[in-house]
Structures are given as structure tokens and as C-alpha cells.
Amino acid sequence: MNSIAEHIADFLKEYSPFDHLTIQELSEIAVNIRVVNLQKHKALFQINDLVHDSFYVVASGVIDLSIIADAEETILNKCHVGALFGLRPFFAKNNYRMTAKAREESIVYAIPIAVFRPFLANNAEVLNFLLENFANNTPNSKDSENLRGNIISDSVFYTDQQSEMQFFQSLSYNTNPLITNAGSIVKDVAQLMAETRFNSTIVCENNIPLGIVTDTDMSSKIATGRFPVTVSVDKIMSKPVITVLENVSLAEAQLLMLKNNVTHLCVTIDGTDTTEVKGVISEHDLIIAQASNPGVLIKEIKRSQSASELKQIRVRLTNLVQTSIQKNIPLTHISNITSEINFAILKRAIELSILDLGSPPARFAWLSIGSQGRKEQLLLTDQDSILVFEDVADEKYRDVKDYFLTLGKRTTLTLEKVGYELCPNGHMASNMIWCKSLTDWIKQYDSWMKAPGEKNNNVSSIFFDYELIFGDQKLEDAISTVVFKNVKNNTLFFDYLGNDALRKHSPLTFFKNFNVEEEGLYKNMFDIKTRAIMPLVDGARLFTLYFDLKGINNTYVRFKQLTISDPKHSEIYLNCAEAFLTLSKFRTLEGLKNENSGQYINLEELSKIDKEKLKNALLPMKELEELIKSKFQLTQFS
């Protein structure tokens, strides 16, 4: 080994994943490495460049990875010594999605993928290193000047905080692949592939996969003259075919292709090559799936210019929710991802209105209330919002309020076009009652909480579930200060909220049957929202306010927090937390099936097991009701 290669091997062994390789293996890699000197600001590759045959390690200096977003160059990461980057060619054949540019005079090592791939395939630690780094998004290296062994993919896809979603994200694939038998003639198969525009054919016996013929096999074995077109396909097929279960995730599929150096995976009934074929996954399917990644969706939202563009993204979010639920991903995780995307859509709708109207005349805060504010809006339900603007001089008040009312109307109209229906109760920032100055809002909350129910002063409890979408955090904080000041020793308020929580009709009859609708459009159906979910939402809110738990809006998280604040009743809270997830899943599945809000469950369509599961989820509500009565000394009729 020459002295340069020796020096490179010594350097690499200091960093992951190379520290998992032997000196012999590192030497084999090092002799094939190209040393690239980059002057300051010199680009190694740019967005839309064809992918290279190598990936890179920073030997000295710093490399910036950047994308163009909103017509500006945004630096996503700084790669310091030892950092890997430019991994895109491992995963996709399409062009780079980022620019890699030297921040200062730098040296990088170019490692040929063809040389490195065998070591990846045969070394579990190296493969696990890649897997973990793709699953746990790499921290930004500016947070650690000496960050070692960080992998930064040059695909926008991997740099997003939700990149672990790949490990849950299902793939759409061809469920009707071309299938042929081993004796078929290559010429006939090639003709069939050309006619159907399929780039692969699975070779089977009794629908059990023996091998696969791809475009690559055709070009490398037939077009080069190695085999005549008259041979049977078993002579040129790749075997064994790599098989997977149908619920393989995007990340798993990518890593299998990488590990086995293949471009197609065969889906079978049990994921082995001994059961029947159900479909084929191609590299193209992986690229398509990347477009539905949450991080990518959020970037697209930020660049959207119209309601119709936002609507298309919202449809893709619904598909993401559906596939995630089918894969039994925890509902809490799906809710987190969904609320991030929902919030991004709401924020963009406000931004588009501001772009039309011009800069706001005063600071303001747009708050989502209700299910959106609680981050529980998995389905396309109606929009609920309020707008708070800072106090202004009396002579400016009318003009300022007019601006924000117009902003509210434009934004709610945009959101309606996206698919979020207008709130039937008018709880929206476009309503002059719910668009007002901070002082007016403080008076409103004071009135609701100090004299609830008096002179038609009926407080809608959803106004206590709010989350800032856009604007000034200090205005939201000011509302919170008033709310939590007013809960102290406020028996009257808790009487009102407690009784409101108890007023909901019981979900089960005396004989433990479901309380269904007796008449109208939803006759004999079960109102899961009003009878089951809302009592839990109300109970969680009531105790959260009582125990002074600030900044927690989500019902599930509220119950989990209450187990700590009120340990004596932790079992009740835990049961309620689990019940809430179960009920929410039932509602979401019903909504996805019928393309509606999922409020009414058709019990006849539920299996016996699901009916029991639903009934069991309703049981903790009785305990919660008793706890409310005893804690706030209420009867149902007080």
C-alpha cells in the first residue's frame, strides 16, 4: 500500500462507520480513494447535478450543504472533519437535491460506491450505523464543532426532523407485476415489457418466485451480445430474488436494495421466496414514496402559492394517516406528525393572506382552538380559531380591527377551499366576536371565568384549548396568565366546567348496550365524538386547569401528566389516556372509510371483537365521572 493510501486508512479508522472495518478492509478501500482539493466557495456538486459514483468524507476544512427554498439559499448542515455526505447515489439514481460547497479551503476523500458496497453488505455494524443515522436525524454539526462520524444525506428527505417516519412509512407498489415462467423466450418477454412499460418481470413456478429479469439484465446480458434473444429467461434472470412482506417500510426497502445491490424487491405472502408473489417494489416506487414524507410535505407547504396547492398536500396527508394506521404505528406519533403538517398549512394560509393584504398594522396572534388547538385533528374536520391583536390607540382601533377581520375572512376562506369546513358555531377569527384586542380578550376570559353562565355568559370550553399558529408568542402568554390567575380558588368556575363535563349523555345504557341515535340521518348509529371522546376531552381539560398544568393541550398528554400531578388517581388517568387513543383510532378509521369526520359509527359494520374493544374503551369514563363528582363536590344536577 502506498504512503498516501496508508495515511487515508489511518484517518478513516478514527471515524464511524470505518472504525468497524479491519485495517485490511480499510486498505482495500483507501487505495481506490480519490483526494479532492476544493478552494473556498468551490462546489463539489450542485442541485440537479447527475449523481457521482462516489460518496465523500471531509478530510479537512468545512463543507456546507444547502438547498434553495423560497428563492433563498438555506444552509442545512455544515460538515466538519470526519463527516460523511453525498450519499444520494446509494439510494436513488436521480439527481442531487442539494449543493455541497467548500466554506473554506477543504480536502475531501471520494470513496467509490462500487468499492464500498461489498463492505456494507457484509458488515452488520456498518449497516446498522447507516440505519441508525438515517432513523435518528443527525444533529446539526454547528451545535458541536467536533461532531464525529455524522452522516448527512444530500437528500432533503433525510435532513428533516421527522426522518424517522421513513421507518413507518408504507410503500405503494405494483400489485399486478409481469410474471413469466422459466422457459419463456427472452425476445417475447422483452416485447411484453416494452408494451406494458414495465421494467421488470418476475420468473415464477406456480406463482413462487425463482428470479427476476430487469431492464438492467436485458441491457447488460442481451444488448451486449452475451446471450442471444432466443434463450429462455432463466438463463439471464437475477437470482435469488430478494423478497419482503407487503408492509415493508420505505427505509427497510432502501436498505435491502442497498445491502443486496438490487433495484427491485419482490413482495410475497410471508416475505420469503417460498410463498406466492403479491407484487414488486422498484427504486422508482421509493422515489415516489419520498414525496409523501412529512418533511417534504412541510417544505412544499412553505412554497405553496394557492389553496389548490395546499389542498393537494392535505390529500397526501390523509393518505399518510391511512397507511400509518394500517401499519399500527402508535396514534400519538401519527398525531404529532399530522398536527405539524396541519399547522404548516394553517400558517401558510395566513401568510398568503398577508401577502395579499400587506403587512399587519399591529402585532397579533392567530390561535387554533378546539381539536386543532389540542393537536387531535387527524381527519378533515371544521376549523376553530381566534385572533388576538395588541392594544392600539383608540383612533386606530377600527382600522386595525378591520384589517384583522379581513385577514381572518381571507384565511378561513382559503382553509375552506383546502377542505377544513367553516365552524358551524362561528368560532373563527373571521367572526368579529372572536377577533379582538388583547384587553378585550382579557375582559372576555375574566367574564367567562368569574361569572360563568350569568346573563347568557356561557363559556365554550374549547376556548381553553388553544395553540399559537402564527404571530406573537407574548400575546398567547398574556391569555394564559389571565386563565391561570383566574383558576385559583375559583369554585364557581369549576362547578360550571364540572357540570358541563357531566352533562354529556352516557355512552352505554343501563343494560350496557350502546346508546345510539334514535332518529334522523344517523339513526341506530353511535355518536363516538359526543358520547365518548368529548367527555374524556372535557375531563382532561378540567383537571389540567385545576392542577395548574400550563401549556399542555393534548388530551392524551394531559392524562399522562395528571398521573404525576395527582398520583392517588393515576390508574384512572392512565385508563382514560388509553381509552382516548382507542376511541380516536375508531373515529379516524370510520372517517377515512367514509371520507367524513368519523363522528357516527355504524355498529353493524363492526366485528364482535371490535364492538367489545369499543365497549371496553368506554368503561374508564364512569370512573372519571365519579372522580369529577367527588373532587368538585358535584351531583349531576347541581
XYZ file of C-alpha atoms in Angstrom:
638
model
C 0.000 0.000 0.000
C 1.417 3.412 -0.906
C 2.015 6.038 1.782
C -0.961 8.238 0.727
C -3.366 5.281 0.936
C -1.825 4.340 4.292
C -2.375 7.878 5.560
C -6.018 7.791 4.369
C -6.659 4.394 6.022
C -5.234 5.704 9.320
C -7.506 8.753 9.060
C -10.662 6.745 8.288
C -10.258 4.277 11.164
C -10.772 7.202 13.578
C -14.360 7.723 12.381
C -17.574 5.723 12.213
C -18.542 3.632 10.353
C -14.960 2.936 9.171
C -13.871 2.068 12.716
C -15.904 -1.160 12.311
C -13.703 -2.306 9.413
C -10.375 -4.138 9.652
C -7.112 -2.485 8.604
C -7.028 -4.900 5.642
C -10.530 -3.779 4.555
C -9.659 -0.105 5.059
C -6.517 -0.575 2.961
C -8.568 -2.060 0.105
C -10.879 0.956 0.223
C -8.082 3.521 0.673
C -6.161 2.539 -2.476
C -9.291 3.351 -4.520
C -9.994 6.690 -2.855
C -9.587 9.922 -4.824
C -8.344 13.027 -2.993
C -10.264 16.189 -3.985
C -8.896 19.654 -3.188
C -11.555 22.374 -3.019
C -10.881 26.099 -2.987
C -13.077 28.322 -0.787
C -16.677 28.548 -2.193
C -15.955 25.838 -4.780
C -18.917 23.457 -5.291
C -18.338 19.695 -5.335
C -21.836 19.101 -6.705
C -24.934 21.264 -7.130
C -28.698 20.810 -7.046
C -29.821 18.834 -10.125
C -26.298 17.632 -10.980
C -26.132 13.990 -12.022
C -25.115 11.802 -9.080
C -21.450 10.846 -8.789
C -20.127 7.317 -8.488
C -18.657 8.145 -5.067
C -19.686 9.452 -1.677
C -17.494 11.778 0.376
C -15.701 12.209 3.707
C -14.375 15.566 4.902
C -10.613 15.245 5.474
C -10.015 18.909 6.322
C -11.949 22.167 6.202
C -15.764 22.529 6.245
C -18.364 21.693 3.569
C -21.749 23.460 3.519
C -24.813 21.528 2.350
C -27.523 23.869 1.120
C -30.852 23.909 -0.682
C -32.780 26.660 -2.427
C -36.002 27.413 -0.548
C -38.236 30.415 -1.194
C -35.638 31.735 -3.680
C -33.006 31.802 -0.923
C -30.054 29.527 -0.354
C -30.571 27.833 3.007
C -27.631 26.052 4.650
C -28.975 22.815 6.125
C -25.755 21.497 7.535
C -22.069 22.156 7.987
C -19.917 19.058 7.536
C -16.777 19.059 9.640
C -13.806 16.680 9.590
C -14.943 13.036 9.557
C -18.474 13.769 8.330
C -19.948 11.709 5.509
C -22.075 13.371 2.838
C -23.245 12.895 -0.744
C -24.908 9.540 -0.023
C -27.707 10.008 -2.516
C -26.193 7.651 -5.176
C -26.578 4.792 -2.672
C -30.337 5.242 -2.653
C -31.550 6.788 -5.879
C -30.327 7.295 -9.397
C -31.930 10.719 -9.863
C -30.022 13.974 -9.480
C -28.646 15.631 -6.346
C -31.149 17.587 -4.286
C -28.518 19.727 -2.573
C -25.395 21.741 -3.226
C -22.132 20.827 -1.474
C -19.762 23.776 -1.342
C -16.488 24.409 0.496
C -16.919 27.000 3.251
C -13.144 27.322 3.410
C -10.239 25.639 1.644
C -11.006 21.946 2.128
C -9.917 18.422 1.229
C -12.452 15.614 0.786
C -11.966 11.921 0.096
C -14.128 10.483 -2.683
C -14.963 6.830 -1.881
C -16.246 4.855 -4.880
C -19.611 3.293 -4.044
C -18.824 0.151 -6.064
C -15.749 -0.422 -3.875
C -17.514 0.325 -0.557
C -20.812 -1.510 -1.170
C -19.490 -5.069 -0.516
C -18.150 -3.998 2.893
C -21.547 -2.514 3.720
C -23.359 -5.688 2.726
C -21.084 -7.972 4.761
C -20.712 -5.900 7.897
C -23.729 -5.598 10.204
C -22.169 -2.778 12.268
C -21.598 -0.620 9.214
C -25.146 -1.268 8.005
C -26.551 -0.544 11.488
C -24.581 2.695 11.615
C -26.281 3.849 8.409
C -29.648 2.634 9.620
C -29.418 4.428 12.970
C -28.168 7.633 11.417
C -30.984 7.694 8.918
C -33.518 6.857 11.618
C -32.281 9.362 14.165
C -31.821 12.541 12.244
C -28.256 13.779 12.508
C -27.895 16.846 14.741
C -26.676 19.966 13.030
C -22.916 19.884 13.293
C -22.716 23.598 14.140
C -24.005 22.534 17.570
C -20.848 20.544 18.016
C -17.679 21.832 16.447
C -16.104 18.417 16.748
C -19.006 16.166 15.807
C -17.598 12.805 14.828
C -18.982 10.266 12.432
C -22.102 12.150 11.437
C -23.795 11.102 8.218
C -25.589 13.798 6.331
C -27.538 12.695 3.297
C -27.700 15.210 0.493
C -31.376 14.466 0.056
C -33.706 16.978 1.709
C -35.697 13.932 2.729
C -33.218 12.820 5.355
C -32.447 16.179 6.902
C -35.940 16.705 8.240
C -36.766 16.167 11.861
C -39.370 13.550 11.017
C -36.979 11.413 9.008
C -37.673 8.504 11.328
C -41.103 8.446 9.694
C -39.428 6.512 6.865
C -39.288 3.556 9.197
C -43.069 3.654 9.468
C -43.946 4.885 6.028
C -45.530 2.237 3.805
C -44.891 1.953 0.107
C -47.265 1.907 -2.799
C -46.026 -0.703 -5.236
C -47.115 -2.630 -8.326
C -49.597 -5.270 -7.144
C -50.050 -6.586 -10.678
C -46.485 -7.329 -11.862
C -45.463 -9.114 -15.026
C -44.980 -12.801 -14.281
C -43.429 -15.329 -16.628
C -42.143 -18.900 -16.416
C -38.546 -20.062 -16.644
C -38.951 -21.419 -20.188
C -40.216 -18.166 -21.758
C -38.057 -16.801 -24.567
C -36.188 -13.562 -23.852
C -37.391 -11.902 -27.080
C -41.082 -12.433 -26.116
C -40.518 -11.205 -22.555
C -38.650 -8.108 -23.780
C -41.526 -7.315 -26.153
C -44.064 -7.685 -23.341
C -42.009 -5.419 -21.040
C -41.800 -2.787 -23.795
C -45.560 -2.926 -24.486
C -46.558 -2.652 -20.812
C -43.702 -0.235 -19.964
C -42.742 -2.421 -17.014
C -39.050 -2.512 -16.161
C -39.106 -5.970 -14.590
C -40.621 -9.445 -14.914
C -40.731 -11.974 -12.103
C -39.858 -15.510 -13.166
C -42.124 -17.955 -11.295
C -43.121 -21.565 -10.982
C -46.709 -21.940 -9.697
C -46.529 -18.248 -8.729
C -43.500 -18.926 -6.469
C -40.592 -16.578 -7.401
C -37.452 -18.151 -8.868
C -35.759 -14.965 -10.083
C -36.304 -11.593 -11.716
C -35.435 -10.100 -15.113
C -34.990 -6.317 -15.181
C -34.101 -3.699 -17.797
C -30.553 -3.945 -16.465
C -30.409 -7.696 -17.208
C -31.675 -7.011 -20.731
C -29.092 -4.301 -21.402
C -26.098 -5.983 -19.729
C -26.718 -9.539 -20.958
C -28.702 -9.300 -24.210
C -27.826 -5.897 -25.724
C -24.104 -6.632 -25.182
C -24.412 -9.921 -27.101
C -23.501 -12.157 -24.140
C -26.711 -14.117 -24.741
C -28.889 -14.347 -27.881
C -32.523 -13.183 -27.731
C -33.612 -16.768 -28.368
C -32.526 -18.128 -24.960
C -35.018 -18.784 -22.152
C -35.306 -16.139 -19.413
C -33.928 -18.425 -16.693
C -30.509 -18.025 -18.405
C -30.421 -14.271 -17.802
C -32.555 -13.800 -14.682
C -31.071 -12.478 -11.440
C -31.481 -14.945 -8.581
C -32.323 -15.448 -5.867
C -34.917 -12.691 -5.921
C -34.919 -10.561 -2.732
C -38.333 -10.969 -1.084
C -40.188 -8.849 1.501
C -43.524 -8.619 3.300
C -46.038 -6.152 1.872
C -45.818 -3.807 4.874
C -42.081 -3.205 4.418
C -41.240 0.403 5.234
C -39.522 2.862 2.943
C -36.287 2.749 4.954
C -36.239 -1.050 5.151
C -36.774 -1.309 1.396
C -33.965 1.177 0.701
C -31.551 -0.652 2.982
C -32.392 -4.052 1.464
C -31.750 -2.713 -2.035
C -28.508 -1.166 -0.812
C -27.363 -4.287 1.021
C -28.125 -6.631 -1.875
C -27.181 -4.220 -4.672
C -30.554 -4.691 -6.413
C -33.120 -2.337 -7.914
C -36.267 -4.423 -7.264
C -37.801 -6.307 -4.341
C -40.440 -9.000 -4.704
C -43.414 -8.855 -2.309
C -44.672 -12.281 -1.210
C -47.342 -13.508 1.196
C -44.941 -14.231 4.082
C -41.902 -12.297 2.880
C -39.932 -15.418 1.832
C -39.276 -16.916 -1.605
C -41.373 -19.977 -0.767
C -44.796 -18.278 -0.941
C -46.770 -16.685 -3.746
C -45.915 -13.338 -5.337
C -48.097 -10.337 -4.414
C -46.192 -7.580 -6.213
C -42.884 -5.884 -6.943
C -41.234 -2.778 -5.438
C -38.926 -0.795 -7.709
C -36.465 2.027 -6.992
C -38.962 4.331 -8.681
C -41.558 3.420 -6.003
C -39.090 4.559 -3.321
C -38.614 7.923 -5.028
C -42.408 8.380 -5.272
C -42.768 7.491 -1.566
C -40.207 10.131 -0.611
C -42.603 12.778 -1.930
C -45.074 11.861 0.854
C -42.546 12.220 3.644
C -43.719 14.728 6.300
C -40.594 16.847 5.967
C -41.030 17.081 2.223
C -44.729 17.948 2.651
C -43.868 20.788 5.039
C -41.310 22.188 2.580
C -43.897 22.029 -0.200
C -46.427 23.793 2.032
C -43.967 26.635 2.642
C -43.607 27.092 -1.110
C -47.334 26.812 -1.934
C -48.939 29.815 -3.601
C -52.637 28.861 -3.585
C -55.411 26.996 -1.774
C -55.468 24.343 -4.525
C -51.767 23.544 -3.974
C -52.373 23.283 -0.214
C -55.394 21.049 -0.844
C -53.287 18.560 -2.833
C -50.839 18.337 0.065
C -53.701 17.854 2.554
C -54.938 14.894 0.455
C -51.464 13.355 0.652
C -51.535 13.844 4.432
C -54.792 11.855 4.589
C -53.060 9.027 2.674
C -50.139 9.187 5.101
C -52.525 8.903 8.083
C -54.271 5.943 6.446
C -51.101 3.961 5.703
C -49.682 4.776 9.150
C -52.799 3.445 10.894
C -52.783 0.315 8.729
C -49.210 -0.298 9.862
C -50.229 0.022 13.534
C -47.962 2.987 14.137
C -48.703 4.488 17.573
C -51.513 7.027 17.282
C -49.529 9.522 19.366
C -46.807 9.514 16.703
C -49.320 9.924 13.868
C -50.975 12.807 15.761
C -47.643 14.602 16.205
C -46.779 14.332 12.508
C -50.317 15.280 11.411
C -50.525 18.324 13.673
C -47.150 19.596 12.386
C -48.437 19.395 8.811
C -51.862 20.832 9.712
C -50.177 23.755 11.494
C -47.897 24.351 8.500
C -50.973 24.520 6.222
C -52.772 26.942 8.581
C -49.656 29.092 8.852
C -49.209 29.194 5.071
C -52.875 30.190 4.603
C -52.286 33.170 6.939
C -49.048 34.075 5.127
C -50.806 34.042 1.740
C -53.477 36.400 3.144
C -50.788 38.765 4.470
C -49.013 38.709 1.101
C -52.282 39.903 -0.457
C -53.245 42.440 2.220
C -49.852 43.892 3.064
C -48.090 43.968 6.449
C -50.284 43.833 9.581
C -50.765 47.238 11.292
C -50.076 45.735 14.726
C -48.655 42.641 16.380
C -51.133 39.776 16.579
C -51.541 36.088 17.433
C -53.644 33.570 15.496
C -54.645 30.763 17.855
C -56.211 27.467 16.856
C -58.760 26.272 19.389
C -60.688 23.015 19.848
C -59.336 19.803 18.282
C -56.788 21.726 16.180
C -55.539 23.502 19.298
C -55.302 20.127 21.056
C -53.361 18.600 18.107
C -56.045 15.961 17.714
C -57.246 16.745 14.196
C -56.359 13.562 12.305
C -59.302 13.979 9.936
C -60.507 16.939 7.924
C -62.915 18.433 10.461
C -64.052 22.045 10.801
C -61.756 24.952 11.652
C -61.827 26.760 15.018
C -59.692 29.832 15.655
C -59.422 33.180 17.450
C -57.323 36.254 16.705
C -55.733 38.488 19.338
C -54.154 41.808 18.329
C -52.139 44.118 20.561
C -53.779 47.148 22.137
C -53.650 50.245 19.906
C -54.683 53.903 20.282
C -58.473 54.452 20.190
C -58.343 56.351 16.917
C -56.549 53.417 15.222
C -58.712 50.670 16.713
C -61.366 50.481 13.970
C -58.853 50.363 11.098
C -56.705 47.795 12.871
C -59.693 45.578 13.655
C -60.925 45.886 10.055
C -57.545 44.708 8.771
C -57.552 41.650 11.051
C -61.174 40.796 10.253
C -60.291 40.889 6.550
C -57.227 38.737 7.289
C -59.479 36.316 9.188
C -62.032 36.131 6.364
C -59.407 35.560 3.660
C -57.626 32.905 5.697
C -60.765 30.968 6.698
C -61.929 31.064 3.071
C -58.565 29.664 1.910
C -58.782 26.934 4.551
C -62.335 26.103 3.452
C -61.035 25.593 -0.092
C -58.297 23.319 1.303
C -61.026 21.193 2.911
C -61.359 22.468 6.506
C -65.061 23.292 6.789
C -66.176 26.550 8.425
C -67.097 26.148 12.087
C -70.911 25.807 12.304
C -70.841 27.766 15.597
C -68.828 30.598 14.043
C -65.816 30.056 16.331
C -63.394 31.611 13.835
C -61.034 34.561 13.563
C -63.210 35.875 10.709
C -66.029 36.483 13.220
C -65.879 39.951 14.801
C -66.758 38.430 18.200
C -63.596 36.283 18.111
C -61.230 38.848 16.567
C -60.342 41.492 19.128
C -57.653 43.294 21.097
C -55.721 41.772 23.980
C -57.571 43.938 26.540
C -60.923 42.841 25.124
C -59.837 39.196 25.255
C -58.685 39.586 28.858
C -62.116 41.037 29.726
C -63.759 38.129 27.876
C -61.799 35.449 29.784
C -62.322 37.325 33.084
C -66.057 37.404 32.465
C -66.250 33.725 31.447
C -64.291 32.575 34.466
C -65.596 34.913 37.188
C -69.270 34.743 36.261
C -69.771 31.618 34.127
C -73.349 31.130 32.945
C -74.579 34.530 34.113
C -76.544 36.687 31.621
C -76.039 34.217 28.792
C -72.323 34.205 29.581
C -71.988 30.562 28.571
C -68.324 29.708 28.218
C -67.477 27.292 25.430
C -64.775 25.151 26.994
C -62.881 24.802 23.693
C -61.577 28.352 24.279
C -59.300 26.807 26.922
C -57.615 24.577 24.313
C -55.514 26.976 22.256
C -52.246 26.787 20.362
C -50.312 29.569 18.630
C -50.200 29.090 14.850
C -48.827 32.442 13.747
C -47.765 35.673 15.366
C -46.560 36.905 18.734
C -45.989 34.342 21.488
C -46.288 37.086 24.146
C -49.955 37.617 23.277
C -50.708 33.932 23.829
C -48.726 34.043 27.084
C -50.839 37.020 28.237
C -54.039 34.978 27.714
C -52.518 32.042 29.648
C -51.561 34.347 32.527
C -55.189 35.522 32.853
C -56.577 31.966 32.643
C -54.284 30.537 35.314
C -54.705 33.571 37.572
C -58.471 33.100 37.428
C -58.499 29.352 38.212
C -57.062 29.902 41.693
C -59.763 29.059 44.283
C -62.458 29.580 41.657
C -65.139 27.162 42.875
C -67.819 28.746 40.710
C -65.818 28.184 37.512
C -65.027 24.553 38.349
C -68.679 23.961 39.275
C -69.644 25.209 35.844
C -66.966 23.253 33.930
C -67.528 20.125 36.037
C -71.267 20.124 35.449
C -70.673 20.797 31.757
C -68.427 17.724 31.611
C -71.078 15.601 33.385
C -73.914 16.810 31.159
C -72.958 14.598 28.205
C -75.241 11.610 27.731
C -73.825 8.275 28.829
C -72.359 6.159 26.010
C -73.896 2.947 27.410
C -77.416 2.133 28.534
C -78.262 0.696 31.947
C -78.012 -2.775 30.369
C -74.552 -1.990 28.958
C -75.699 -1.609 25.358
C -74.552 1.263 23.143
C -76.646 4.422 23.404
C -77.392 5.006 19.713
C -79.167 7.803 17.849
C -82.914 7.244 17.931
C -83.937 9.241 14.878
C -82.693 11.271 11.899
C -79.937 10.669 9.371
C -77.763 8.729 11.822
C -80.483 6.542 13.364
C -79.073 3.453 15.147
C -75.503 4.788 14.841
C -73.186 5.571 17.754
C -72.041 9.194 18.181
C -68.448 8.472 19.241
C -67.487 12.159 19.355
C -70.222 13.462 21.664
C -70.829 10.394 23.816
C -67.310 9.006 24.156
C -64.462 11.304 23.110
C -65.760 14.688 24.346
C -66.355 13.559 27.970
C -62.687 12.470 28.095
C -61.565 15.745 26.484
C -63.663 17.739 28.971
C -62.409 15.756 31.967
C -58.761 16.112 30.960
C -59.176 19.874 30.470
C -60.986 20.300 33.795
C -58.247 18.577 35.832
C -55.434 20.238 33.833
C -56.791 23.679 34.789
C -57.422 22.566 38.383
C -53.848 21.277 38.800
C -52.368 24.389 37.142
C -50.738 22.488 34.258
C -49.739 25.201 31.802
C -49.100 24.719 28.079
C -50.484 21.177 27.814
C -53.423 20.946 25.417
C -53.433 17.406 24.055
C -55.927 15.130 25.849
C -53.647 12.081 25.898
C -50.670 14.122 27.166
C -52.918 15.833 29.747
C -53.971 12.477 31.215
C -50.347 11.250 31.278
C -49.283 14.443 33.076
C -52.158 14.130 35.553
C -50.812 10.735 36.674
C -47.794 12.670 38.003
C -49.726 15.652 39.420
C -52.388 13.516 41.122
C -50.700 10.135 41.729
C -53.516 8.947 44.037
C -55.774 8.614 40.973
C -53.060 7.733 38.445
C -54.749 4.472 37.434
C -57.939 6.300 36.383
C -55.926 8.820 34.332
C -53.869 6.080 32.658
C -57.023 4.131 31.753
C -58.540 7.307 30.322
C -55.382 8.023 28.289
C -55.512 4.559 26.693
C -59.278 4.809 26.168
C -58.833 8.141 24.392
C -56.336 6.610 21.936
C -58.595 3.615 21.242
C -61.657 5.805 20.649
C -59.702 8.228 18.475
C -58.495 5.328 16.337
C -62.070 4.048 15.889
C -63.209 7.504 14.859
C -60.281 8.030 12.470
C -60.827 4.674 10.744
C -64.555 5.436 10.357
C -63.752 8.883 8.939
C -61.174 7.532 6.467
C -63.577 4.814 5.337
C -66.461 7.228 4.706
C -64.433 10.357 3.868
C -66.116 12.338 6.647
C -65.462 13.400 10.246
C -65.994 9.848 11.560
C -68.394 11.105 14.245
C -71.016 8.378 13.787
C -70.019 4.722 13.988
C -72.096 2.141 12.151
C -72.072 -0.603 14.794
C -73.405 -3.191 12.349
C -70.184 -2.949 10.370
C -68.015 -3.676 13.442
C -66.806 -7.191 14.183
C -67.707 -8.737 17.540
C -64.118 -8.199 18.736
C -64.176 -4.508 17.717
C -67.510 -3.986 19.482
C -66.004 -5.415 22.670
C -62.895 -3.264 22.249
C -65.070 -0.174 21.799
C -67.210 -1.060 24.821
C -64.117 -1.621 26.996
C -62.778 1.800 25.996
C -65.956 3.363 27.397
C -65.567 1.853 30.868
C -62.955 4.319 32.295
C -65.405 7.165 31.638
C -67.563 6.102 34.585
C -64.535 6.265 36.899
C -63.661 9.703 35.534
C -67.227 10.900 36.101
C -67.135 9.725 39.728
C -63.771 11.418 40.244
C -65.168 14.723 38.899
C -68.182 14.476 41.224
C -66.078 13.777 44.310
C -63.255 16.245 43.540
C -65.613 19.173 42.861
C -68.442 18.005 45.165
C -70.975 17.861 42.338
C -74.083 15.920 41.698
C -75.180 15.549 38.095
C -77.902 18.136 38.821
C -76.053 20.752 40.878
